[in-house]
CSV table of C-alpha atoms in Angstrom, one decimal:
chain,number,residue,atom,x,y,z
L,1,MET,CA,42.4,-67.3,-81.5
L,2,ILE,CA,45.6,-65.2,-81.5
L,3,LYS,CA,44.1,-63.0,-78.1
L,4,LYS,CA,44.0,-66.8,-76.4
L,5,PHE,CA,47.6,-67.7,-77.7
L,6,VAL,CA,49.0,-64.4,-76.3
L,7,CYS,CA,47.3,-65.1,-73.0
L,8,PHE,CA,48.8,-68.5,-73.1
L,9,VAL,CA,52.1,-67.4,-73.9
L,10,SER,CA,51.9,-64.4,-71.2
L,11,SER,CA,50.9,-67.0,-68.4
L,12,GLN,CA,53.8,-69.5,-69.3
L,13,SER,CA,56.5,-66.4,-69.5
L,14,MET,CA,54.9,-65.6,-66.0
L,15,LEU,CA,55.2,-68.8,-64.6
L,16,THR,CA,58.6,-69.3,-66.1
L,17,VAL,CA,59.7,-66.1,-64.1
L,18,VAL,CA,58.1,-66.9,-60.9
L,19,LEU,CA,60.1,-70.2,-61.0
L,20,LEU,CA,63.2,-68.7,-61.5
L,21,LEU,CA,62.8,-66.5,-58.8
L,22,ILE,CA,62.3,-69.4,-56.4
L,23,VAL,CA,64.9,-71.0,-57.3
L,24,GLY,CA,67.2,-68.4,-57.4
L,25,CYS,CA,66.3,-67.6,-53.6
L,26,ALA,CA,66.6,-71.2,-52.7
L,27,PRO,CA,69.3,-71.9,-49.9
L,28,VAL,CA,72.7,-73.6,-50.7
L,29,ILE,CA,72.6,-75.9,-47.9
L,30,SER,CA,69.8,-78.7,-48.0
L,31,LYS,CA,66.6,-78.4,-45.5
L,32,GLN,CA,67.9,-81.9,-44.0
L,33,VAL,CA,71.0,-80.4,-42.8
L,34,ARG,CA,69.8,-76.7,-41.9
L,35,GLU,CA,67.0,-78.6,-39.7
L,36,GLN,CA,70.0,-80.1,-37.7
L,37,VAL,CA,71.6,-76.6,-37.0
L,38,ARG,CA,70.7,-75.1,-33.6
L,39,PRO,CA,70.6,-71.3,-33.7
L,40,ASP,CA,72.4,-70.9,-30.2
L,41,VAL,CA,75.5,-72.7,-31.8
L,42,THR,CA,77.1,-69.7,-33.0
L,43,PHE,CA,80.8,-69.4,-34.6
L,44,GLU,CA,81.7,-67.3,-31.5
L,45,VAL,CA,80.9,-69.6,-29.0
L,46,VAL,CA,82.3,-72.5,-30.6
L,47,LEU,CA,85.7,-70.5,-31.4
L,48,ASN,CA,85.5,-69.7,-27.5
L,49,ASP,CA,85.2,-73.4,-26.5
L,50,PRO,CA,85.1,-75.8,-29.5
L,51,GLU,CA,85.7,-79.0,-27.2
L,52,CYS,CA,82.0,-77.9,-25.6
L,53,TYR,CA,80.2,-78.3,-28.4
L,54,LYS,CA,81.6,-81.4,-30.1
L,55,GLY,CA,78.9,-83.3,-32.3
L,56,GLN,CA,76.9,-80.0,-33.0
L,57,MET,CA,76.0,-79.3,-36.4
L,58,ILE,CA,76.8,-75.6,-37.5
L,59,LEU,CA,76.6,-73.4,-40.6
L,60,LEU,CA,79.3,-71.1,-41.2
L,61,SER,CA,80.3,-68.6,-44.0
L,62,GLY,CA,83.7,-67.6,-44.8
L,63,VAL,CA,86.7,-67.1,-47.5
L,64,ILE,CA,89.0,-69.5,-48.0
L,65,ILE,CA,92.8,-68.8,-46.9
L,66,GLU,CA,94.6,-72.1,-47.6
L,67,THR,CA,93.4,-75.4,-49.0
L,68,GLU,CA,95.5,-78.6,-48.5
L,69,ASN,CA,95.0,-82.2,-49.7
L,70,THR,CA,96.1,-84.5,-46.8
L,71,LYS,CA,95.5,-88.4,-45.9
L,72,GLU,CA,92.4,-87.3,-44.1
L,73,GLY,CA,90.9,-85.5,-47.0
L,74,THR,CA,91.0,-81.8,-47.8
L,75,LEU,CA,91.6,-79.3,-45.1
L,76,LEU,CA,90.5,-76.0,-45.9
L,77,GLN,CA,91.6,-73.3,-43.5
L,78,ILE,CA,88.7,-70.5,-43.8
L,79,LEU,CA,88.6,-66.7,-42.3
L,80,GLN,CA,84.7,-66.7,-40.7
L,81,CYS,CA,82.8,-63.8,-42.1
L,82,PRO,CA,78.9,-63.2,-41.4
L,83,PRO,CA,76.5,-64.6,-43.7
L,84,GLY,CA,74.3,-62.5,-45.9
L,85,PHE,CA,71.7,-63.7,-48.4
L,86,ARG,CA,71.4,-67.2,-48.9
L,87,GLY,CA,74.2,-67.8,-46.5
L,88,LYS,CA,77.2,-65.9,-48.8
L,89,PRO,CA,79.6,-64.2,-46.8
L,90,LYS,CA,78.9,-61.0,-46.6
L,91,ASP,CA,81.9,-58.7,-45.2
L,92,THR,CA,85.4,-59.8,-44.2
L,93,ASP,CA,86.3,-57.2,-42.2
L,94,LYS,CA,83.9,-58.2,-39.8
L,95,SER,CA,85.3,-61.5,-39.0
L,96,GLU,CA,85.4,-63.4,-35.8
L,97,GLY,CA,88.4,-65.3,-36.4
L,98,ARG,CA,89.2,-68.6,-38.5
L,99,PHE,CA,88.2,-72.1,-38.6
L,100,LEU,CA,89.3,-75.4,-40.2
L,101,ALA,CA,87.1,-77.5,-42.4
L,102,LEU,CA,87.9,-81.2,-43.2
L,103,ASP,CA,86.2,-82.5,-46.3
L,104,ASN,CA,86.9,-86.4,-46.8
L,105,ARG,CA,86.7,-85.8,-50.6
L,106,TYR,CA,89.5,-84.7,-52.5
L,107,LEU,CA,89.0,-81.1,-53.2
L,108,ASP,CA,91.2,-79.2,-56.1
L,109,THR,CA,93.3,-77.0,-54.7
L,110,ASN,CA,93.2,-74.9,-58.1
L,111,VAL,CA,89.4,-74.6,-57.6
L,112,PHE,CA,89.2,-74.2,-53.9
L,113,THR,CA,91.7,-71.5,-53.9
L,114,HIS,CA,92.8,-68.1,-51.3
L,115,GLY,CA,89.9,-65.7,-51.3
L,116,ARG,CA,87.1,-67.8,-52.7
L,117,ALA,CA,83.7,-67.6,-50.8
L,118,LEU,CA,82.0,-70.7,-49.4
L,119,THR,CA,79.4,-71.8,-47.0
L,120,VAL,CA,79.8,-74.9,-45.1
L,121,ALA,CA,77.4,-77.2,-42.9
L,122,GLY,CA,79.4,-79.6,-40.6
L,123,VAL,CA,79.7,-81.1,-37.3
L,124,VAL,CA,82.2,-79.9,-34.6
L,125,GLN,CA,85.0,-81.9,-33.9
L,126,GLY,CA,86.8,-79.8,-31.7
L,127,LYS,CA,90.1,-77.9,-31.9
L,128,ARG,CA,93.3,-78.4,-33.7
L,129,ILE,CA,96.2,-75.8,-33.1
L,130,LEU,CA,98.5,-74.8,-35.8
L,131,PRO,CA,101.3,-72.3,-36.2
L,132,LEU,CA,100.0,-68.7,-37.2
L,133,ASN,CA,102.9,-66.5,-38.1
L,134,LYS,CA,105.1,-66.6,-34.8
L,135,THR,CA,102.3,-67.9,-32.8
L,136,GLU,CA,100.0,-70.7,-32.5
L,137,TYR,CA,96.2,-70.4,-33.0
L,138,ALA,CA,93.5,-73.1,-31.8
L,139,TYR,CA,91.1,-73.5,-34.7
L,140,PRO,CA,87.9,-75.1,-34.3
L,141,LEU,CA,87.5,-78.2,-36.6
L,142,ILE,CA,84.3,-78.7,-38.5
L,143,TYR,CA,83.8,-82.0,-40.2
L,144,VAL,CA,82.0,-81.1,-43.6
L,145,LYS,CA,78.8,-82.6,-44.3
L,146,GLU,CA,77.9,-80.0,-47.0
L,147,LEU,CA,79.7,-77.0,-48.9
L,148,TYR,CA,79.0,-74.5,-51.4
L,149,LEU,CA,81.7,-72.9,-53.1
L,150,TRP,CA,80.1,-69.6,-54.4
L,151,PRO,CA,80.9,-68.5,-57.6
L,152,ASP,CA,84.2,-66.5,-58.2
L,153,THR,CA,83.5,-62.6,-58.6
L,154,ARG,CA,86.6,-61.2,-57.7
L,155,ARG,CA,88.3,-58.7,-60.2
L,156,TYR,CA,91.7,-58.9,-61.5
L,157,ASP,CA,93.8,-56.0,-62.2
L,158,THR,CA,94.6,-56.9,-65.6
L,159,PRO,CA,93.5,-54.4,-68.0
L,160,SER,CA,90.8,-55.6,-70.4
L,161,PRO,CA,89.7,-53.9,-74.0
L,162,SER,CA,86.8,-52.1,-74.1
L,163,VAL,CA,84.6,-49.7,-76.6
L,164,HIS,CA,83.2,-46.4,-75.6
L,165,ILE,CA,80.6,-44.6,-77.3
L,166,GLY,CA,82.5,-41.9,-79.1
L,167,PHE,CA,86.1,-42.0,-80.3
L,168,GLY,CA,88.7,-44.3,-79.8
L,169,VAL,CA,89.0,-47.5,-78.2
L,170,GLY,CA,90.5,-47.6,-74.7
L,171,TYR,CA,91.5,-49.9,-71.4
L,172,SER,CA,90.0,-49.9,-68.1
L,173,HIS,CA,90.9,-51.9,-64.9
C-alpha cells in the first residue's frame, strides 16, 4: 500500500513539474496573433519604409524610452532590441532603431517606465515624425494588438543589508 502511494505521489509530482515547464516556455503573444505575423516583415524593412508595410502585423521587442498618455491612447516610444527566448528583448546594444507603439488603452506611466522590457504585436500604421534631440526622427508607428510587459529585473544601486557566513553584517551593492 505504501509503495503504491509513493508511486502515485511521484507521478503526480512529475506531472506537475512537466506542466510547469510547458507553461514556463509558452509564448507571451497569442497563437492567433502570431499566425498573422509575416516572418519577412522585420523591423529593419519597416524602419526603411513604414508606409510600404501599412496594415501588416509585426512582432517586436524592445525597451521603453518614454510613455505618454494622449487623446489617442498611450503612446510608447521604444528602443527596438533583438528578441531572445519567448520574445524577450535580449541585447540593447544591438538596436536597429526606435519605434512608436500606440495602445488604445490607458497604460499607467508609473508601470510602463523608462527601461522596462516589452514585446509588442501590432499593425504597422505608417510613420510619425517627431523631434529627437536637435533633429527629427521618422518613427514607424505600430497600433498595438497585444503587448507583454516583462517583469522588472533591473538592479538599483541602493545598498541592501546582507548577512554573510562568518563575522559581521555588511552592505552590498
